[in-house]
Structure formats: structure tokens, C-alpha cells
PDB file of C-alpha atoms in Angstrom:
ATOM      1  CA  UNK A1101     -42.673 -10.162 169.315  1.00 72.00           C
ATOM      2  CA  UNK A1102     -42.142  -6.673 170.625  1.00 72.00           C
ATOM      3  CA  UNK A1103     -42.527  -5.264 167.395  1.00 77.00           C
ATOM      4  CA  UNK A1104     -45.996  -6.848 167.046  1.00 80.00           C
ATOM      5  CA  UNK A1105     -47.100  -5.657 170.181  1.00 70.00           C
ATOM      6  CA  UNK A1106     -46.586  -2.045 169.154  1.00 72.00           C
ATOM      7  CA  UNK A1107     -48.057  -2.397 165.893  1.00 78.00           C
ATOM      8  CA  UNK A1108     -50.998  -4.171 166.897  1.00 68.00           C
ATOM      9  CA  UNK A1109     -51.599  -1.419 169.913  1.00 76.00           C
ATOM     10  CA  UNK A1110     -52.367  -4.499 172.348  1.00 76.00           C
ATOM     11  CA  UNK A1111     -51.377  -7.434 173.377  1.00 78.00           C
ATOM     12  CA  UNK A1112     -54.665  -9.599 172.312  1.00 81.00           C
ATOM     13  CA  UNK A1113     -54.422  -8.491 169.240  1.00 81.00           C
ATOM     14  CA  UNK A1114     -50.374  -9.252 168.891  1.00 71.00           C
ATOM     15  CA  UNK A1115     -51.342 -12.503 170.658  1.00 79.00           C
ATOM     16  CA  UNK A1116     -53.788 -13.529 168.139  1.00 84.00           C
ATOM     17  CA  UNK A1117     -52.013 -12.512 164.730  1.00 79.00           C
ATOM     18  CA  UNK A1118     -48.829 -14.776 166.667  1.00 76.00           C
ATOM     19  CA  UNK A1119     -51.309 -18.098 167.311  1.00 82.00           C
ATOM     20  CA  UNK A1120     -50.339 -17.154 171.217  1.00 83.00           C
ATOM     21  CA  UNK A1121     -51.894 -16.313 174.514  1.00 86.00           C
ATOM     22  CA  UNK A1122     -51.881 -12.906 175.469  1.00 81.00           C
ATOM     23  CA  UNK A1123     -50.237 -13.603 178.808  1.00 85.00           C
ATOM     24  CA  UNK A1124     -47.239 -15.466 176.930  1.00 83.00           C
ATOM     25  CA  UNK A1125     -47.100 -11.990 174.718  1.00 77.00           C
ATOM     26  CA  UNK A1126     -46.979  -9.727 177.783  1.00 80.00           C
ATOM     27  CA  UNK A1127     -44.747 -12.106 179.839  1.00 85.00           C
ATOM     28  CA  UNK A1128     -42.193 -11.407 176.593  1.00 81.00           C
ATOM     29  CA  UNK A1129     -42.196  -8.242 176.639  1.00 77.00           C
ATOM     30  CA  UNK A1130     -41.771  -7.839 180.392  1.00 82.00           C
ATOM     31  CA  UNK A1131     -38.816  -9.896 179.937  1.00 84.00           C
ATOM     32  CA  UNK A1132     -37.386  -7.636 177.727  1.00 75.00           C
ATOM     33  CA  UNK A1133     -38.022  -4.587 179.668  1.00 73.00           C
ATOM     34  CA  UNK A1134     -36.471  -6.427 182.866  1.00 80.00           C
ATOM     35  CA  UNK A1135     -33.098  -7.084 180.791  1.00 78.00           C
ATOM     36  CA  UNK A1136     -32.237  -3.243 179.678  1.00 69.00           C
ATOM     37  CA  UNK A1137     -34.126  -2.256 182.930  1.00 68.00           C
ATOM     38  CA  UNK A1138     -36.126   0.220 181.209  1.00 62.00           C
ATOM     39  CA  UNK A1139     -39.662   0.790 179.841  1.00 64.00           C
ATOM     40  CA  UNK A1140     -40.656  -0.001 176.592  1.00 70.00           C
ATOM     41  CA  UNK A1141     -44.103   0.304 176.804  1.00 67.00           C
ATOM     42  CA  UNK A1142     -46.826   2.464 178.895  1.00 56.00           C
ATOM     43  CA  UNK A1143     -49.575   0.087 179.818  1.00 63.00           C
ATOM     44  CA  UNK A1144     -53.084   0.737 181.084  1.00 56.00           C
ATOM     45  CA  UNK A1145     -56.461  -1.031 181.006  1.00 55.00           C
ATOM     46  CA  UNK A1146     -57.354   0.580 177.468  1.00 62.00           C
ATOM     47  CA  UNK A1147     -54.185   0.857 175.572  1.00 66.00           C
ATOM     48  CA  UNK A1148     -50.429   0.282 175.428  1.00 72.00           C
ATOM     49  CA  UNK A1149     -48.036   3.557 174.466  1.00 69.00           C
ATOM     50  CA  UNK A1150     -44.694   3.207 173.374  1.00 69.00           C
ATOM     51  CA  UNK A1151     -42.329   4.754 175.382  1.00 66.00           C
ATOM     52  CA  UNK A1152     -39.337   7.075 174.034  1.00 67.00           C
ATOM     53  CA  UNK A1153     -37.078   4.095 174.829  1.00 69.00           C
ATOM     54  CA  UNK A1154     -40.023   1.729 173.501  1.00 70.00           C
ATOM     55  CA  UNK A1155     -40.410   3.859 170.078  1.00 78.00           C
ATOM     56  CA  UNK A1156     -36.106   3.482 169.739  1.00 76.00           C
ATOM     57  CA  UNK A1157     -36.143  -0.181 170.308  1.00 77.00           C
ATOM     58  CA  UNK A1158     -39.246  -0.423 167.610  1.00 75.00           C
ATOM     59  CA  UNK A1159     -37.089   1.500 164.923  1.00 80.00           C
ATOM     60  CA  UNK A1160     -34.040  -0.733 165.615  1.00 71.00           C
ATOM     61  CA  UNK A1161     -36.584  -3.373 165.149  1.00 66.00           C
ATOM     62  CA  UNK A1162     -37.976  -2.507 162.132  1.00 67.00           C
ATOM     63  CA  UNK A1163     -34.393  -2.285 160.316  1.00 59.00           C
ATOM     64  CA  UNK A1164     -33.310  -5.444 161.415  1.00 48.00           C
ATOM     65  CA  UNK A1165     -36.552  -6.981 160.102  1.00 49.00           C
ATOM     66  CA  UNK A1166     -36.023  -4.761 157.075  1.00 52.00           C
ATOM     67  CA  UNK A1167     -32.166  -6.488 156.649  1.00 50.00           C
ATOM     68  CA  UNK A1168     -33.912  -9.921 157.034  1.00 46.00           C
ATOM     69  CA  UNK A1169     -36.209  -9.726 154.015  1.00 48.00           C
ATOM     70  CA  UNK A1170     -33.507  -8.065 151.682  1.00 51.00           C
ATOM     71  CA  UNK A1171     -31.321 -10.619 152.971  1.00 48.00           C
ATOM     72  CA  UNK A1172     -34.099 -13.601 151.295  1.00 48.00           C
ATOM     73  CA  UNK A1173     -34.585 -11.727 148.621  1.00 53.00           C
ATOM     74  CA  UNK A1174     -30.590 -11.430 147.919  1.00 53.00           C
ATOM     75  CA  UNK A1175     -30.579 -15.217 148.537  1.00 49.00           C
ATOM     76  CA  UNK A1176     -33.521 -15.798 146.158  1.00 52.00           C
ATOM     77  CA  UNK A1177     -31.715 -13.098 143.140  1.00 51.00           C
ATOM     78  CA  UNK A1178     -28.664 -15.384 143.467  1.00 49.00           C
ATOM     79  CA  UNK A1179     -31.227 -18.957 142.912  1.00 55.00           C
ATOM     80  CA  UNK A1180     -32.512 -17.280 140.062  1.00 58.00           C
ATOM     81  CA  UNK A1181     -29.629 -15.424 138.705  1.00 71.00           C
ATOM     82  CA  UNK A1182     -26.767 -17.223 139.447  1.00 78.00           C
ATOM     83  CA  UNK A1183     -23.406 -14.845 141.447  1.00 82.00           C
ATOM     84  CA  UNK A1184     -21.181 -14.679 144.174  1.00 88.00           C
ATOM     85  CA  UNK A1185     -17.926 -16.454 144.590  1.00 91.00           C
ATOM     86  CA  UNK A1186     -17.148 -19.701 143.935  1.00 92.00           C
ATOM     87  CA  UNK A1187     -14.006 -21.527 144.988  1.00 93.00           C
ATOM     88  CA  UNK A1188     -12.299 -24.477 143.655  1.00 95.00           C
ATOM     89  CA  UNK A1189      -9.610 -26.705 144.596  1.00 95.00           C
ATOM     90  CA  UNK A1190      -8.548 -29.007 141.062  1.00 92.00           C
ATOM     91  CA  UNK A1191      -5.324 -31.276 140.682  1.00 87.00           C
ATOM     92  CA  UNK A1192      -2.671 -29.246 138.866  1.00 81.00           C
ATOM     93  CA  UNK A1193      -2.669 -31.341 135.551  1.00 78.00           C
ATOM     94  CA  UNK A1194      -6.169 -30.166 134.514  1.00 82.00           C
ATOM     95  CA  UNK A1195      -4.686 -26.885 133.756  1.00 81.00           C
ATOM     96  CA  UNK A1196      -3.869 -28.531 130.254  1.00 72.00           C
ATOM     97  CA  UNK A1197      -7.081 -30.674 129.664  1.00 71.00           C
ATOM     98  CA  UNK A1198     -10.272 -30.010 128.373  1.00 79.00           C
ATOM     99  CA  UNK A1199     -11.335 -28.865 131.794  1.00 85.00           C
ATOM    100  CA  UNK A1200     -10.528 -25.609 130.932  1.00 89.00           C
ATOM    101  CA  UNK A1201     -12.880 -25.650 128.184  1.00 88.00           C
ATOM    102  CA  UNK A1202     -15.837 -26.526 130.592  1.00 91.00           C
ATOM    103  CA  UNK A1203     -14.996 -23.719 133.066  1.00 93.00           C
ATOM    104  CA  UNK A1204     -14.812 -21.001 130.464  1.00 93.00           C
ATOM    105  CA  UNK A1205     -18.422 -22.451 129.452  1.00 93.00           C
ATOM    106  CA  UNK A1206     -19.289 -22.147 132.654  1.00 94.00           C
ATOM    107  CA  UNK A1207     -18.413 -18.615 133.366  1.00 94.00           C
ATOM    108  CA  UNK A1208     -20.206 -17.789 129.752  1.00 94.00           C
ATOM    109  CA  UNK A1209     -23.527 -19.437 130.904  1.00 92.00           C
ATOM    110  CA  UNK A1210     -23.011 -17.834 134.341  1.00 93.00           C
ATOM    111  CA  UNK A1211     -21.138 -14.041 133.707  1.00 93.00           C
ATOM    112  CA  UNK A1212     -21.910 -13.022 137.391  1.00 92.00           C
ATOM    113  CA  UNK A1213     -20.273 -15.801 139.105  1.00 92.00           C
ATOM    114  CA  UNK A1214     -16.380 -15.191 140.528  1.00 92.00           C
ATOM    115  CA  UNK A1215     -14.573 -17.949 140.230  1.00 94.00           C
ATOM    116  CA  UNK A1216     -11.502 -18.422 141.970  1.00 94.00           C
ATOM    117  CA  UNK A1217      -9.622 -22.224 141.437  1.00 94.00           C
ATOM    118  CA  UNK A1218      -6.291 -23.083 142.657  1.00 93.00           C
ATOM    119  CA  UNK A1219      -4.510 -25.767 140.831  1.00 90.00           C
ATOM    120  CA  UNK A1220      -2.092 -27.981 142.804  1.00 86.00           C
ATOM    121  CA  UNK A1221      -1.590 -31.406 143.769  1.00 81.00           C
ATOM    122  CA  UNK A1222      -1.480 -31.412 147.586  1.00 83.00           C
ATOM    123  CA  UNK A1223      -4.227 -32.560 149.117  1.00 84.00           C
ATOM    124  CA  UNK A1224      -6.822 -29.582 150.358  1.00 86.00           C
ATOM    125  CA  UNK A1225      -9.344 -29.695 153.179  1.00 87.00           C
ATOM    126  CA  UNK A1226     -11.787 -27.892 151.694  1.00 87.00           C
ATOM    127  CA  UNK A1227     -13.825 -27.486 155.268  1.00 84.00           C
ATOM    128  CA  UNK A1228     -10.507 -25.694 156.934  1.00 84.00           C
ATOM    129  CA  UNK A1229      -9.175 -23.539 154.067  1.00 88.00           C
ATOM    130  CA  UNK A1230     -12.445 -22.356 152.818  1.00 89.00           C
ATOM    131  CA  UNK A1231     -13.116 -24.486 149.210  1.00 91.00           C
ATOM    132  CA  UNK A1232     -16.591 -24.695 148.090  1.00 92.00           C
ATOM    133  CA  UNK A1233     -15.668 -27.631 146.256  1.00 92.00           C
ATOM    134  CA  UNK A1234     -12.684 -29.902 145.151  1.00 94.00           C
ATOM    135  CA  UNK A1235     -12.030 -32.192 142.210  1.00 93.00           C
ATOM    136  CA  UNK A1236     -10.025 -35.172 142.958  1.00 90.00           C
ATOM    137  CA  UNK A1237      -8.627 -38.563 141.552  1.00 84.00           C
ATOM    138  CA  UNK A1238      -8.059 -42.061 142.947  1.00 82.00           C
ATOM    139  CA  UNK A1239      -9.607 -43.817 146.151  1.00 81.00           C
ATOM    140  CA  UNK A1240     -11.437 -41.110 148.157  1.00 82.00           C
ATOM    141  CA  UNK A1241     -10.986 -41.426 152.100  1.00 77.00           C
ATOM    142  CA  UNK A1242     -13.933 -41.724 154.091  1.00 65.00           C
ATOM    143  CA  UNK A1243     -15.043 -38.397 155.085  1.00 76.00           C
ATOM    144  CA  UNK A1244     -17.967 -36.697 155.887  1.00 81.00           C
ATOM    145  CA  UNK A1245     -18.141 -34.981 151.963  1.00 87.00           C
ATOM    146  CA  UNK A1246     -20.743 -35.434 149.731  1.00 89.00           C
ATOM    147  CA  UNK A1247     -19.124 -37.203 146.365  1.00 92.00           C
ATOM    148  CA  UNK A1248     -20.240 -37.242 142.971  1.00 93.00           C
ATOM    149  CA  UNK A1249     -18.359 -39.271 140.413  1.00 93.00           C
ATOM    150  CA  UNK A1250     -17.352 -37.700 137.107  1.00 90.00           C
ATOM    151  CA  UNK A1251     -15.723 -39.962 135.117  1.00 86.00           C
ATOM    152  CA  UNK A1252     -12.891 -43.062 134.789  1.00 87.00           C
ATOM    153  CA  UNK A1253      -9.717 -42.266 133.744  1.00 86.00           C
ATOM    154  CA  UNK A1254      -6.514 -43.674 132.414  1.00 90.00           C
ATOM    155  CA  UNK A1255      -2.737 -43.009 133.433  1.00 91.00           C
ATOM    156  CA  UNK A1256      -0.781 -43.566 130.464  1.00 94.00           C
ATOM    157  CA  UNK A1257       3.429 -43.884 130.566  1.00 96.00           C
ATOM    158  CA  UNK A1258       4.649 -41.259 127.879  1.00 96.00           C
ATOM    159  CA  UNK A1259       7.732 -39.722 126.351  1.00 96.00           C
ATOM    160  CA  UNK A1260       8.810 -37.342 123.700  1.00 96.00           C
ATOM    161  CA  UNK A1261       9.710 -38.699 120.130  1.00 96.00           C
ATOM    162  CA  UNK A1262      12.889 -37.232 120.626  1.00 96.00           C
ATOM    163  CA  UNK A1263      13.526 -39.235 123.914  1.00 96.00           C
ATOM    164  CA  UNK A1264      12.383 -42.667 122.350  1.00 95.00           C
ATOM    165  CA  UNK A1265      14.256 -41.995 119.164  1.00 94.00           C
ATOM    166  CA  UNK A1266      17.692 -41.561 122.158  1.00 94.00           C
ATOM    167  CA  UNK A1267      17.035 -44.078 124.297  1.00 93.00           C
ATOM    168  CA  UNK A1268      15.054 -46.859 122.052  1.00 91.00           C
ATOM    169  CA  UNK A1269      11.718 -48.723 122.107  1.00 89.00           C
ATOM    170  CA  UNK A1270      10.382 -49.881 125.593  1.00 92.00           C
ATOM    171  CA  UNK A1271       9.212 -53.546 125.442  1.00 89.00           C
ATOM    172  CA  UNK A1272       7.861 -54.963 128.577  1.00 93.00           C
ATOM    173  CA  UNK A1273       7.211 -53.178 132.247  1.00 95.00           C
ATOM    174  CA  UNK A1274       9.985 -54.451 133.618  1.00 92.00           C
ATOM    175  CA  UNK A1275      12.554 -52.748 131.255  1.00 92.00           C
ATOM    176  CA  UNK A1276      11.768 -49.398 132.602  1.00 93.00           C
ATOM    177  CA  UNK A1277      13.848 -48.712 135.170  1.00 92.00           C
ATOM    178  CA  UNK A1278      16.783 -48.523 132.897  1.00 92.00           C
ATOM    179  CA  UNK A1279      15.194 -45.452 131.486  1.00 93.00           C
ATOM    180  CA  UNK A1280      14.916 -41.827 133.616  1.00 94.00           C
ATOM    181  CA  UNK A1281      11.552 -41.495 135.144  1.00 94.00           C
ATOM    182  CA  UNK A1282       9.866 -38.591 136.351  1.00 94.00           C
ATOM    183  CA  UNK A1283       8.095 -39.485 139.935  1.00 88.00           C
ATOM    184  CA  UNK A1284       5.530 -37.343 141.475  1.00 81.00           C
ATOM    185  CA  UNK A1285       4.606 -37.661 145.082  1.00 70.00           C
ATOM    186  CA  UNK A1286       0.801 -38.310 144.595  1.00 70.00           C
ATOM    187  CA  UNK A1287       1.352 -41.532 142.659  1.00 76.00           C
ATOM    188  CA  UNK A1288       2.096 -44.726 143.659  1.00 79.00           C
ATOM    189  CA  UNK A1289       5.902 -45.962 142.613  1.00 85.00           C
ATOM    190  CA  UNK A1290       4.206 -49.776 142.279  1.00 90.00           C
ATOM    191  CA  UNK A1291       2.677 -50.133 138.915  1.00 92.00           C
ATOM    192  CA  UNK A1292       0.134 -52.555 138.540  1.00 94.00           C
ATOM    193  CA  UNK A1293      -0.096 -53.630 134.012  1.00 95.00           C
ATOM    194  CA  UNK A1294      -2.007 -55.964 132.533  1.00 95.00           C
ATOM    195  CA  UNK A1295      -1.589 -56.576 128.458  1.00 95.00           C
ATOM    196  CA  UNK A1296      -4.101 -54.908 126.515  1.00 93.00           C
ATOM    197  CA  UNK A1297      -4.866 -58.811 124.336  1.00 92.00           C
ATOM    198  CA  UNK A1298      -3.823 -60.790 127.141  1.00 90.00           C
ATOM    199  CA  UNK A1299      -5.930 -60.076 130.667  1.00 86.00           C
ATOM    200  CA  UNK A1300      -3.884 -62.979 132.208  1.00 88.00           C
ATOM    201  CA  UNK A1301      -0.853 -61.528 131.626  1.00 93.00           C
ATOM    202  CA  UNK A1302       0.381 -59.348 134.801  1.00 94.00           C
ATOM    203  CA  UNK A1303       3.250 -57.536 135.821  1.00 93.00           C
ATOM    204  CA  UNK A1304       3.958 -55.498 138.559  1.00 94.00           C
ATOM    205  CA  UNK A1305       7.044 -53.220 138.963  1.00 93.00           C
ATOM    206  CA  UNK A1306       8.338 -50.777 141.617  1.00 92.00           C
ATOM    207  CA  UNK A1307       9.655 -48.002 139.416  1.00 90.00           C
ATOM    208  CA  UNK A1308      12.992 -46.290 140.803  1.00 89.00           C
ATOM    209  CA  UNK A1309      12.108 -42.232 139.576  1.00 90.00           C
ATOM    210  CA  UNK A1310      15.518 -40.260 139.046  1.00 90.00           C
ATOM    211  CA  UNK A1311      13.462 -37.000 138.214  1.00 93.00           C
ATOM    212  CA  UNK A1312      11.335 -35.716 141.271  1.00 92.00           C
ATOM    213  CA  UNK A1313       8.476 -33.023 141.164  1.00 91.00           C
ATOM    214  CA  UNK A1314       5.834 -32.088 143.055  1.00 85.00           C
ATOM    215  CA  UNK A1315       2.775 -31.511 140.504  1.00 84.00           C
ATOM    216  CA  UNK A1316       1.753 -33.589 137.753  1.00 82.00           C
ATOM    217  CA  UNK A1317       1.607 -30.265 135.584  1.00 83.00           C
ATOM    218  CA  UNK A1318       5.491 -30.062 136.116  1.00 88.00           C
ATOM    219  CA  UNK A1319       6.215 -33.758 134.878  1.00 90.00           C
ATOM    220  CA  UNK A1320       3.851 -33.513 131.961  1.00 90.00           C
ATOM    221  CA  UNK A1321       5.940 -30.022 131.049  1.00 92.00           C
ATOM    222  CA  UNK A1322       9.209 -31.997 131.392  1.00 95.00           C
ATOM    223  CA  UNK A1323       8.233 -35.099 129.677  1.00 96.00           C
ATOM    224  CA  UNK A1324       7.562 -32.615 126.593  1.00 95.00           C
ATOM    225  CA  UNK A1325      10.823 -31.010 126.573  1.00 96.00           C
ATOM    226  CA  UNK A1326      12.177 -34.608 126.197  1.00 96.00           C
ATOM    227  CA  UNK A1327      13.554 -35.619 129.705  1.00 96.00           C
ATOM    228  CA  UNK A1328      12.130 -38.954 130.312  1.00 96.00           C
ATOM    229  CA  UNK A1329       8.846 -40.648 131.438  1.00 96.00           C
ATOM    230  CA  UNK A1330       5.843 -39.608 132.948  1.00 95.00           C
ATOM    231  CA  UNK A1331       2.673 -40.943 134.318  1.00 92.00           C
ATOM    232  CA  UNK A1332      -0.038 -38.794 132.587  1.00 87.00           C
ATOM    233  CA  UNK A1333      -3.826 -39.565 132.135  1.00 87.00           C
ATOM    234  CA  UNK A1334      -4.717 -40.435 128.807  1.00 87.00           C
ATOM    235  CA  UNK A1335      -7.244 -37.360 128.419  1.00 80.00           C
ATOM    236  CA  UNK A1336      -4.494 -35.044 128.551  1.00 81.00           C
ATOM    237  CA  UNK A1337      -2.084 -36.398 125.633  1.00 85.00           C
ATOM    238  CA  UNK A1338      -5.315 -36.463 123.956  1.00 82.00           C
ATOM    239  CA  UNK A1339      -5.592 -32.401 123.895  1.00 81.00           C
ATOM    240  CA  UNK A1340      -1.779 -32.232 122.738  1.00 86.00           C
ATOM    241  CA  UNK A1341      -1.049 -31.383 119.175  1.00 89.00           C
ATOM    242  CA  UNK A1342      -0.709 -35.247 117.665  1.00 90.00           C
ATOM    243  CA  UNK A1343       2.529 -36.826 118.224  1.00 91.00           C
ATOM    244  CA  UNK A1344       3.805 -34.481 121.127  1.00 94.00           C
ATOM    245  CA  UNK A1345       4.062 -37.933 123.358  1.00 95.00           C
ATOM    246  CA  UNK A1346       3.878 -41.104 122.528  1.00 94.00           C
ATOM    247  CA  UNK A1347       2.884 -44.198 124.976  1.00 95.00           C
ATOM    248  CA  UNK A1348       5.964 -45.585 126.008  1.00 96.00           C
ATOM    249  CA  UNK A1349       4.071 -49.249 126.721  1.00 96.00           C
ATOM    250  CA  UNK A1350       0.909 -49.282 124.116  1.00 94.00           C
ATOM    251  CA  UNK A1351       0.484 -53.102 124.582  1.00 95.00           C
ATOM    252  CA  UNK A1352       0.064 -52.471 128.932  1.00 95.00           C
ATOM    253  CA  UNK A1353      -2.808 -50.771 130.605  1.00 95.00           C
ATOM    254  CA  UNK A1354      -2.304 -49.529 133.927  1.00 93.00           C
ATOM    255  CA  UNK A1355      -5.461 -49.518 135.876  1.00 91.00           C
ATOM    256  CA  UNK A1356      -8.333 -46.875 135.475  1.00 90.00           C
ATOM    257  CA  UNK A1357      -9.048 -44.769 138.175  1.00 89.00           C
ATOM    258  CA  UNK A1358     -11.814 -42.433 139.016  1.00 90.00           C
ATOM    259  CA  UNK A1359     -12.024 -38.770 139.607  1.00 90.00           C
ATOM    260  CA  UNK A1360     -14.966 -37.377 141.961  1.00 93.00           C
ATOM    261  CA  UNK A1361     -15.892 -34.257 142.781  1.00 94.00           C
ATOM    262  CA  UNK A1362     -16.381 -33.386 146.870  1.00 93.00           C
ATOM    263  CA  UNK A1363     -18.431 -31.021 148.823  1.00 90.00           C
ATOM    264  CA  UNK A1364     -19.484 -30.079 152.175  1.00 90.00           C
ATOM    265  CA  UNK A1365     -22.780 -31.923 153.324  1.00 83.00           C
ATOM    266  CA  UNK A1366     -25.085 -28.647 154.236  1.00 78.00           C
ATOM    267  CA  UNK A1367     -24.504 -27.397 150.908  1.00 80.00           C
ATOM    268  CA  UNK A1368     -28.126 -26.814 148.878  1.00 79.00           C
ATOM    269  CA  UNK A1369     -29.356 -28.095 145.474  1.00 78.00           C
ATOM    270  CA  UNK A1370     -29.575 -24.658 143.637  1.00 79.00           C
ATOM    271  CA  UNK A1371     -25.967 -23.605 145.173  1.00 86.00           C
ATOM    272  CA  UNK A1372     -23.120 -22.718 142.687  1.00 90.00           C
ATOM    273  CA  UNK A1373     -21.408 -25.551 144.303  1.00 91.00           C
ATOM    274  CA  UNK A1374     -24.342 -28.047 142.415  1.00 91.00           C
ATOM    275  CA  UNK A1375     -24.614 -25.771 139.646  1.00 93.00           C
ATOM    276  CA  UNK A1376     -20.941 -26.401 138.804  1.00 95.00           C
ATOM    277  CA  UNK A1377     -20.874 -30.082 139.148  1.00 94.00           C
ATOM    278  CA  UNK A1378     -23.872 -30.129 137.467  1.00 94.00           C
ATOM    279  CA  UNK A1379     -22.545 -28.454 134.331  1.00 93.00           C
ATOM    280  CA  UNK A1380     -19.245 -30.436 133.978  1.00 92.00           C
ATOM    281  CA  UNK A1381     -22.004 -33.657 134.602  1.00 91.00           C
ATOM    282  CA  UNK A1382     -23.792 -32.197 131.687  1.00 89.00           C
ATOM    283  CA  UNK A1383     -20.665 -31.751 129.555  1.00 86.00           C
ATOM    284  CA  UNK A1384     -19.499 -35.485 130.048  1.00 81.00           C
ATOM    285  CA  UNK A1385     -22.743 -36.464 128.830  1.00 78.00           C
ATOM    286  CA  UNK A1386     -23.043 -34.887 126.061  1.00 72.00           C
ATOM    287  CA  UNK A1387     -19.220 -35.716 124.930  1.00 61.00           C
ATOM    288  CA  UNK A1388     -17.406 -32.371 125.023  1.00 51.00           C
ATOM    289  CA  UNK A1389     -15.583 -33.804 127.616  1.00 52.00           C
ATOM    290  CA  UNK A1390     -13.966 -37.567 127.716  1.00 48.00           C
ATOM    291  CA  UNK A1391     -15.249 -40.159 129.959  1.00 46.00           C
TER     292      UNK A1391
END
């Protein structure tokens, strides 16, 4: 308001390009002068003159409106060419899936974005710790996160050849705890099947895990190498060469589960946040990657 006053040379004249009265201009500016107890402008019955204190404070003024407008304009450069950082909390196992394929298109479509994701399987607040986004599987607890669903999913039981060719063919749920199991803390140890030509037919087992780690990236890895069994999603033994595991159980389905990807509520439509979910939407659509 100040900074009108001095540029229009009076206060009518501030007061009308403002849509105010002129005694709500003045009343402003006296206000200001009474806080720094000094006098910012010279006033008489003709015209206003800016003192040296007045002519310091207009400067200051100026710069800071100055910083607003470049700071738009940055904003509006980064709507219309998308940069700046992005960060991204994912579950450790889509290290190895076809999500890797959508985040290098990503960063081809948008070179200018920095992208910085963190793959791991403990559970991230993404308000606290500073995520712009997170991906995540299973039942999502009520929050106050936006949440977009991606796509269903399938955990799958699997094992080397080599392991099934030492410790024999699997044939029902309930055989496999008399085979070594790798557990990881995320998932459940109750397994809920139901035969693939036979929806009546149920069984539920609580599997006893003799191999414990903490990422499902790490029990995928071991699994290959031929240790035992792991609980993968389907998606990923898909992008293995064919044959690198095997479903231990092809004739059970465990249930499917959905993954969803979560952001905080005052983020805008034309952030990189929505730009990214948007393109991974975009790739499930158009079948690059599975639903």
C-alpha cells in the first residue's frame, strides 16, 4: 500500500487505483510510520514527498515486489516445463519390475525433473520425512492422503527349479510347512487359497518361515539362488528370464491385492506429484505395464 502511495504522489489517487478510501490509505501508512517511529513521507495540502527513510523503504519495496512476480513466473516455467525435485517412497520389490521401465520414461518425457526414490519396505510417512509421494500395496489406513489406485495384483508362492527338483512337487497348501520358507515382515504369515477350478474349495494355513528378511527384494534374490519359498507378486516373475521360478502351488490363488499411490491433500493438479501418477496411469492403460 505504501508503495502505491508514493507512486501515485497522493493518497486519492493510491486510494482509487486500490478500490479504497483515502482515509483507510493514509491511516496505513501512518501505521507504518508509527511502528519504525520514523517518517516515510512529507505531507502537505498539495503533495506527499518521500522522505530519505520513505525513498529506502520504497526501494526495499520494490525488490520484494520484484521477487514476487519472478517467483509466479518460476512457478508458471515449472507448469509449463516440467522441473524441480521429485521424491518417491516405492516398496523395495519394484526395483525388479517393469516399474523401472515407466520411471526411465518418465525422466525421458520430463529431462528437467530430479528424481530421487528410495526403495524399501518399511512403512514411510511421507508428511514427516519429506516424500512427495508414495506407492504402496494392500489395505491403506485411513489417513488424511489423497489415493489413487493403480492396479490389482497377485502374490504368487515361487521357487527355483533347482529347489523343486531337491525337495519335490508341492501338492496342496497345507504341505508347505515341511518346506523352508522365506518370511518377510510386511506380509501376513496366514495364507488365505482358494483352487483356481474349484472357488469352493478353501484352505487356510499359518506358514512357519525358517528364512527371515526384511525387504521383499531380499527374498525374491534368495528364492533365485535356490533357498526356498517366497511370496512374490506375479508381475515380477513375469519380467524374469522364463523359467527362473516356478509357482510352487499353480492350482491355488492367493488373494489379489491392490497397490495405490498416496499424496498429501494441498498438492495441485499440474504438480510433478500428478504428473507422475498420471504417467504410470497412462502406462497401465495402454499395457506397457500389467494390471
Amino acid at each position: 500500500m505504501f508503495s502505491t502511495v508514493a507512486e501515485c504522489g497522493s493518497f486519492r489517487a493510491a486510494a482509487e487505483r486500490l478500490g479504497l478510501s483515502a482515509s483507510v490509505v493514509s491511516h496505513h501508512v501512518s501505521k507504518l510510520e508509527d511502528r519504525f517511529d520514523v517518517a516515510l513521507l512529507y505531507r502537505s495540502t498539495r503533495k506527499l514527498t518521500l522522505t530519505d527513510a520513505g525513498a529506502k523503504v520504497l526501494e526495499h519495496a520494490k525488490h520484494i515486489t520484484d521477487a514476487g512476480f519472478e517467483a509466479v513466473e518460476a512457478l508458471q516455467t515449472d507448469q509449463l516445463r516440467p522441473q524441480g525435485k521429485l521424491r518417491i517412497a516405492t516398496p523395495a520389490i519394484l526395483e525388479h519390475g517393469n516399474f523401472m521401465n515407466d520411471v526411465a520414461g518418465f525422466l525421458e518425457k520430463y529431462p528437467e525433473v530430479e528424481l530421487d526414490l528410495n526403495f524399501s519396505d518399511q512403512h514411510v510417512d511421507i508428511i514427516s520425512e519429506g516424500y512427495d509421494l508414495a506407492l504402496r500395496a494392500g489395505k491403506l489406513e485411513d489417513s488424511s492422503l489423497m489415493a489413487r489406485r493403480l492396479a490389482s495384483a497377485e502374490d504368487v508362492l515361487c521357487a527355483s527349479p533347482a529347489y523343486l527338483a531337491k525337495v519335490g512337487r508341492i501338492e496342496t497348501p497345507g504341505d508347505l510347512n515341511k518346506f523352508k520358507l522365506i518370511g518377510v515382515p510386511s506380509k501376513s504369515d496366514v495364507l488365505s487359497f482358494r483352487h483356481r477350478n474349484d472357488m469352493k474349495r478353501k484352505q487356510q494355513v499359518k506358514v512357519q518361515t525358517s528364512i527371515r528378511v526384511n525387504t521383499g527384494d531380499a527374498a525374491l534374490s534368495l528364492a533365485m539362488r535356490g533357498v526356498g519359498i517366497a511370496r512374490v507378486p506375479r508381475l515380477l516373475i513375469e519380467t524374469l528370464p522364463y523359467g527362473t521360478l516356478n509357482d510352487v502351488l499353480p492350482d491355488w490363488a492367493l488373494p489379489d491385492f491392490e497397490v495405490y499411490a498416496v499424496w498429501p491433500r494441498n498438492v495441485g493438479k499440474r504438480s510433478l506429484t500428478r504428473l507422475f501418477v498420471d504417467h504410470i496411469m497412462s502406462e497401465i492403460r495402454s499395457g506397457k505395464i500389467s494390471k
